Amino acid sequence: MKTVLVTGAGGGIGAGIARVLAKRDWHVVVNDVSASSCDKVAADIGGTALPGDVTADPAGLAEAALAVNGRLDGLVNNAGIIRRGPLSDLDPADVDAVLGVNLRAVVALSAAALPHLSAAGGAIVNIASMAAEVPQLNGGLYAASKAGVVSFTRQAAVEWGAEGVRVNAIGPGMIRTEMAEAVYADPVMYERRRALIPVGRIGAPEDIGRVVAFLLSDDAAYVSGQHVLVDGALTQTLMAHFPQPPC
Ligand code: NAP
């Protein structure tokens, strides 16, 4: 059975990705730093829980995922964190944490999984962000870390294409998850955000999961090195803010 490792899948977008992939007959190895949420999602979808911090032992994580079914066809680097603050006042510990989880772990786990994915003709999907393309004000180094993920994705796609491994990234827009729950719990803030999105709604984790499923599938056999924005066209609205003469 095709097997995929999804990091940070104990909640939010990662759990949504895991649910979509399980419905499409993937065996999902559910990683999260929280063992209890890992166990719950894995039990819900009939997957395998593999708790652990993605920054701790990437090679061990890749080996353990391989050992579940003796094959690894997909890797979804989804675990991510944000430490908010202005660029003029960054806490070095926050910089290390954000770069460690969002970028270094993505690179290290991808490299560790590469031989297994290569043997299976597999693919990697990195969950970046629309913040890789447009700044996230007062988001600390979050946007820079995600821009790094996109750059890594493009380079890895070129370096690893000959090994039969495709590498793509997804840039979620505004998705309702625990990471952003403080914002969405406020109905005024929720409506102000929703009104900005051309397709008329805040995204759900499954919106990202379905695009992950496509990028891992043979339907995407000729797609590599891309950053696919899944944002309801939010990032295309800049010109809508310009005053215009009447038509
Ligand atoms: P979330 O609700 O906070 O979920 C992230 C999951 O990753 C949590 O279960 C978290 O565990 C886990 N995690 C954190 N650090 C980890 C580590 N070192 N090792 C293993 N697991 C770890 O966030 P989300 O909104 O679903 O975000 C998922 C991804 O999408 C992230 O990469 C994020 O940057 C990206 N993204 C989200 C949005 C959005 O609007 N939500 C937009 C753009 C991009 P704990 O909760 O137990 O710490």
Short mmCIF file of C-alpha atoms and ligand atoms in Angstrom, two decimals:
data_model
loop_
_atom_site.label_atom_id
_atom_site.label_comp_id
_atom_site.label_asym_id
_atom_site.label_seq_id
_atom_site.Cartn_x
_atom_site.Cartn_y
_atom_site.Cartn_z
CA MET A 1 0.00 0.00 0.00
CA LYS A 2 1.31 3.45 -0.89
CA THR A 3 2.71 5.03 2.25
CA VAL A 4 3.14 8.70 3.10
CA LEU A 5 4.66 10.46 6.09
CA VAL A 6 2.85 13.67 7.09
CA THR A 7 4.58 15.81 9.73
CA GLY A 8 2.66 17.96 12.20
CA ALA A 9 -0.46 15.95 11.41
CA GLY A 10 -1.89 15.87 14.93
CA GLY A 11 -4.14 18.85 14.12
CA GLY A 12 -4.89 21.68 11.73
CA ILE A 13 -3.85 21.42 8.09
CA GLY A 14 -1.73 18.30 8.68
CA ALA A 15 -4.71 16.38 10.07
CA GLY A 16 -6.79 17.55 7.10
CA ILE A 17 -4.11 16.31 4.71
CA ALA A 18 -3.99 12.97 6.56
CA ARG A 19 -7.80 12.57 6.34
CA VAL A 20 -7.90 13.29 2.59
CA LEU A 21 -4.97 10.97 1.80
CA ALA A 22 -6.41 8.13 3.91
CA LYS A 23 -9.71 8.39 2.00
CA ARG A 24 -7.70 8.03 -1.21
CA ASP A 25 -6.14 4.75 -0.09
CA TRP A 26 -2.83 6.05 1.18
CA HIS A 27 -1.45 4.53 4.36
CA VAL A 28 -0.66 7.65 6.37
CA VAL A 29 2.15 7.72 8.92
CA VAL A 30 1.00 10.47 11.26
CA ASN A 31 3.80 12.47 12.87
CA ASP A 32 3.37 15.16 15.49
CA VAL A 33 5.29 16.45 18.46
CA SER A 34 2.23 15.63 20.59
CA ALA A 35 1.91 11.85 20.98
CA SER A 36 -1.74 12.00 22.08
CA SER A 37 -2.93 14.01 19.05
CA CYS A 38 -0.84 11.76 16.79
CA ASP A 39 -2.53 8.67 18.24
CA LYS A 40 -6.01 10.19 17.86
CA VAL A 41 -5.61 11.17 14.20
CA ALA A 42 -3.94 7.84 13.34
CA ALA A 43 -6.77 5.91 15.03
CA ASP A 44 -9.43 8.01 13.24
CA ILE A 45 -8.01 7.36 9.77
CA GLY A 46 -6.55 3.86 10.19
CA GLY A 47 -2.99 5.14 9.91
CA THR A 48 0.14 4.70 12.00
CA ALA A 49 1.19 7.13 14.73
CA LEU A 50 4.84 8.20 14.71
CA PRO A 51 5.25 10.84 17.39
CA GLY A 52 8.39 12.96 17.49
CA ASP A 53 9.87 16.40 17.08
CA VAL A 54 10.87 16.93 13.42
CA THR A 55 13.97 18.82 14.54
CA ALA A 56 15.28 15.97 16.72
CA ASP A 57 16.24 13.00 14.52
CA PRO A 58 15.23 13.36 10.86
CA ALA A 59 17.07 10.21 9.76
CA GLY A 60 15.39 8.19 12.51
CA LEU A 61 11.99 9.58 11.53
CA ALA A 62 12.50 8.67 7.87
CA GLU A 63 13.68 5.15 8.79
CA ALA A 64 10.75 4.61 11.14
CA ALA A 65 8.28 5.74 8.45
CA LEU A 66 9.91 3.35 5.95
CA ALA A 67 9.69 0.49 8.44
CA VAL A 68 5.87 0.77 8.71
CA ASN A 69 5.21 -0.86 5.31
CA GLY A 70 8.73 -1.30 3.89
CA ARG A 71 8.19 1.55 1.41
CA LEU A 72 7.86 5.33 1.42
CA ASP A 73 6.05 6.91 -1.53
CA GLY A 74 5.38 10.37 -0.17
CA LEU A 75 6.62 12.92 2.33
CA VAL A 76 4.55 15.94 3.34
CA ASN A 77 6.58 18.47 5.34
CA ASN A 78 3.73 20.25 7.08
CA ALA A 79 4.91 20.91 10.65
CA GLY A 80 5.37 24.63 11.13
CA ILE A 81 5.39 27.29 13.82
CA ILE A 82 5.17 31.08 14.01
CA ARG A 83 6.74 33.39 16.57
CA ARG A 84 5.27 36.85 16.12
CA GLY A 85 7.19 40.11 16.50
CA PRO A 86 8.64 43.04 14.56
CA LEU A 87 11.84 42.50 12.58
CA SER A 88 13.56 45.23 14.60
CA ASP A 89 13.18 43.25 17.83
CA LEU A 90 13.65 39.56 17.06
CA ASP A 91 14.34 37.19 19.92
CA PRO A 92 17.26 34.94 18.84
CA ALA A 93 15.54 31.95 20.44
CA ASP A 94 12.45 32.58 18.27
CA VAL A 95 14.63 32.89 15.16
CA ASP A 96 16.27 29.54 15.92
CA ALA A 97 12.92 27.88 16.64
CA VAL A 98 11.22 29.15 13.47
CA LEU A 99 14.14 28.39 11.17
CA GLY A 100 14.66 25.03 12.90
CA VAL A 101 11.12 23.70 12.43
CA ASN A 102 10.05 25.53 9.26
CA LEU A 103 13.22 25.25 7.19
CA ARG A 104 16.08 23.16 8.63
CA ALA A 105 13.84 20.21 9.50
CA VAL A 106 12.23 20.32 6.04
CA VAL A 107 15.64 20.12 4.38
CA ALA A 108 16.98 17.45 6.74
CA LEU A 109 13.91 15.19 6.62
CA SER A 110 13.65 15.50 2.83
CA ALA A 111 17.32 14.53 2.41
CA ALA A 112 16.92 11.63 4.85
CA ALA A 113 13.83 10.36 3.00
CA LEU A 114 15.31 10.84 -0.48
CA PRO A 115 16.74 7.32 -0.98
CA HIS A 116 13.46 5.71 0.15
CA LEU A 117 11.36 8.02 -2.03
CA SER A 118 13.69 7.46 -4.96
CA ALA A 119 13.29 3.68 -4.68
CA ALA A 120 9.49 4.12 -4.79
CA GLY A 121 9.37 6.85 -7.47
CA GLY A 122 7.84 9.09 -4.83
CA ALA A 123 7.25 12.77 -4.24
CA ILE A 124 7.65 15.47 -1.62
CA VAL A 125 5.14 18.22 -0.86
CA ASN A 126 6.30 21.06 1.39
CA ILE A 127 3.66 23.20 3.09
CA ALA A 128 5.01 26.72 2.67
CA SER A 129 2.69 29.76 2.83
CA MET A 130 1.34 32.71 0.89
CA ALA A 131 3.72 34.55 3.25
CA ALA A 132 6.58 33.25 1.09
CA GLU A 133 5.30 35.58 -1.66
CA VAL A 134 3.96 38.55 0.34
CA PRO A 135 5.29 39.81 3.68
CA GLN A 136 3.51 38.84 6.89
CA LEU A 137 3.92 42.00 8.96
CA ASN A 138 5.05 41.45 12.55
CA GLY A 139 5.30 37.75 11.81
CA GLY A 140 8.97 37.61 12.83
CA LEU A 141 11.01 35.38 10.50
CA TYR A 142 7.99 33.27 9.51
CA ALA A 143 7.76 34.69 5.97
CA ALA A 144 11.51 34.40 5.45
CA SER A 145 11.47 30.78 6.64
CA LYS A 146 8.67 29.97 4.17
CA ALA A 147 10.46 31.77 1.32
CA GLY A 148 13.40 29.52 2.19
CA VAL A 149 11.15 26.47 1.89
CA VAL A 150 10.02 27.59 -1.57
CA SER A 151 13.60 28.17 -2.69
CA PHE A 152 14.60 24.77 -1.30
CA THR A 153 11.67 23.18 -3.14
CA ARG A 154 12.79 24.60 -6.48
CA GLN A 155 16.42 23.57 -6.00
CA ALA A 156 15.54 20.09 -4.74
CA ALA A 157 13.21 19.58 -7.73
CA VAL A 158 16.15 20.21 -10.06
CA GLU A 159 18.75 18.24 -8.10
CA TRP A 160 16.47 15.25 -7.36
CA GLY A 161 14.51 15.03 -10.60
CA ALA A 162 17.03 12.58 -12.05
CA GLU A 163 16.49 10.38 -8.98
CA GLY A 164 12.80 10.11 -9.85
CA VAL A 165 11.60 12.31 -7.00
CA ARG A 166 9.32 15.30 -7.62
CA VAL A 167 9.30 18.18 -5.14
CA ASN A 168 6.55 20.78 -4.89
CA ALA A 169 5.28 23.29 -2.36
CA ILE A 170 1.83 24.53 -1.45
CA GLY A 171 1.23 28.05 -0.18
CA PRO A 172 -1.94 28.03 1.92
CA GLY A 173 -3.80 31.31 2.27
CA MET A 174 -6.09 31.89 5.25
CA ILE A 175 -6.97 28.46 6.62
CA ARG A 176 -8.92 28.02 9.83
CA THR A 177 -6.73 25.99 12.21
CA GLU A 178 -5.43 26.11 15.76
CA MET A 179 -2.46 28.22 14.57
CA ALA A 180 -4.81 31.08 13.66
CA GLU A 181 -7.73 30.34 16.01
CA ALA A 182 -7.15 33.48 18.10
CA VAL A 183 -8.01 35.49 14.98
CA TYR A 184 -11.03 33.45 13.81
CA ALA A 185 -12.63 33.17 17.23
CA ASP A 186 -13.36 36.93 16.99
CA PRO A 187 -16.43 37.25 14.69
CA VAL A 188 -15.52 40.78 13.58
CA MET A 189 -11.98 39.77 12.65
CA TYR A 190 -13.32 36.62 10.97
CA GLU A 191 -15.72 38.59 8.76
CA ARG A 192 -13.11 41.23 7.87
CA ARG A 193 -10.73 38.48 6.73
CA ARG A 194 -13.41 36.49 4.92
CA ALA A 195 -14.50 39.58 2.97
CA LEU A 196 -10.99 39.94 1.50
CA ILE A 197 -11.06 36.52 -0.21
CA PRO A 198 -12.41 36.42 -3.78
CA VAL A 199 -13.87 32.91 -3.45
CA GLY A 200 -15.82 34.18 -0.42
CA ARG A 201 -14.70 31.93 2.41
CA ILE A 202 -11.86 31.10 4.78
CA GLY A 203 -10.13 27.87 3.72
CA ALA A 204 -10.43 24.49 5.44
CA PRO A 205 -7.58 22.00 6.04
CA GLU A 206 -9.13 19.64 3.45
CA ASP A 207 -8.73 22.36 0.78
CA ILE A 208 -4.99 21.89 1.22
CA GLY A 209 -5.27 18.11 1.54
CA ARG A 210 -6.89 17.74 -1.88
CA VAL A 211 -4.06 19.65 -3.57
CA VAL A 212 -1.50 17.56 -1.70
CA ALA A 213 -3.28 14.43 -3.00
CA PHE A 214 -2.99 15.76 -6.56
CA LEU A 215 0.70 16.66 -6.22
CA LEU A 216 1.51 13.21 -4.81
CA SER A 217 -0.45 11.45 -7.55
CA ASP A 218 0.54 10.34 -11.05
CA ASP A 219 -1.77 13.08 -12.39
CA ALA A 220 1.04 15.44 -11.35
CA ALA A 221 3.80 13.31 -12.93
CA TYR A 222 5.10 16.32 -14.91
CA VAL A 223 4.75 18.88 -12.09
CA SER A 224 7.85 19.63 -10.03
CA GLY A 225 9.51 22.68 -8.51
CA GLN A 226 6.23 24.60 -8.16
CA HIS A 227 4.80 26.70 -5.34
CA VAL A 228 1.04 26.30 -5.72
CA LEU A 229 -0.89 29.04 -3.91
CA VAL A 230 -4.12 27.64 -2.45
CA ASP A 231 -5.59 30.90 -1.21
CA GLY A 232 -8.92 31.54 -2.96
CA ALA A 233 -7.12 34.15 -5.13
CA LEU A 234 -6.32 36.32 -2.09
CA THR A 235 -2.77 37.09 -3.26
CA GLN A 236 -4.09 38.37 -6.61
CA THR A 237 -6.15 41.19 -5.08
CA LEU A 238 -3.51 43.95 -4.84
CA MET A 239 -4.94 45.99 -7.74
CA ALA A 240 -8.38 45.84 -6.13
CA HIS A 241 -7.10 48.30 -3.52
CA PHE A 242 -6.28 50.97 -6.14
CA PRO A 243 -8.72 53.86 -6.58
CA GLN A 244 -10.09 53.61 -10.16
CA PRO A 245 -12.01 56.04 -12.39
CA PRO A 246 -15.59 54.92 -13.09
CA CYS A 247 -15.94 52.45 -15.98
P1 NAP B 1 -1.20 24.16 13.65
O1 NAP B 1 -2.68 24.11 13.77
O2 NAP B 1 -0.41 24.86 14.71
O3 NAP B 1 -0.66 22.68 13.42
C1 NAP B 1 0.72 22.45 13.30
C2 NAP B 1 1.01 21.09 13.88
O4 NAP B 1 2.43 20.88 13.81
C3 NAP B 1 0.60 21.00 15.35
O5 NAP B 1 -0.09 19.78 15.58
C4 NAP B 1 1.93 21.04 16.07
O6 NAP B 1 1.93 20.34 17.28
C5 NAP B 1 2.86 20.38 15.06
N1 NAP B 1 4.25 20.71 15.30
C6 NAP B 1 4.77 21.91 15.66
N2 NAP B 1 6.10 21.82 15.81
C7 NAP B 1 6.43 20.52 15.53
C8 NAP B 1 7.64 19.80 15.54
N3 NAP B 1 8.80 20.39 15.89
N4 NAP B 1 7.62 18.48 15.22
C9 NAP B 1 6.45 17.85 14.91
N5 NAP B 1 5.27 18.50 14.91
C10 NAP B 1 5.25 19.81 15.21
O7 NAP B 1 -0.79 24.87 12.28
P2 NAP B 1 -1.53 24.83 10.86
O8 NAP B 1 -2.25 26.10 10.69
O9 NAP B 1 -2.22 23.54 10.67
O10 NAP B 1 -0.24 24.91 9.93
C11 NAP B 1 0.28 23.77 9.23
C12 NAP B 1 1.28 24.28 8.19
O11 NAP B 1 0.61 25.17 7.30
C13 NAP B 1 2.43 25.07 8.81
O12 NAP B 1 3.63 24.79 8.13
C14 NAP B 1 2.00 26.51 8.60
O13 NAP B 1 3.11 27.38 8.55
C15 NAP B 1 1.30 26.40 7.25
N6 NAP B 1 0.35 27.48 6.97
C16 NAP B 1 -0.80 27.65 7.71
C17 NAP B 1 -1.70 28.67 7.37
C18 NAP B 1 -3.00 28.91 8.11
O14 NAP B 1 -3.73 29.84 7.75
N7 NAP B 1 -3.36 28.11 9.08
C19 NAP B 1 -1.41 29.53 6.31
C20 NAP B 1 -0.23 29.34 5.60
C21 NAP B 1 0.63 28.31 5.94
P3 NAP B 1 1.50 21.09 18.65
O15 NAP B 1 0.25 21.87 18.38
O16 NAP B 1 1.31 19.98 19.61
O17 NAP B 1 2.65 21.99 18.98
#
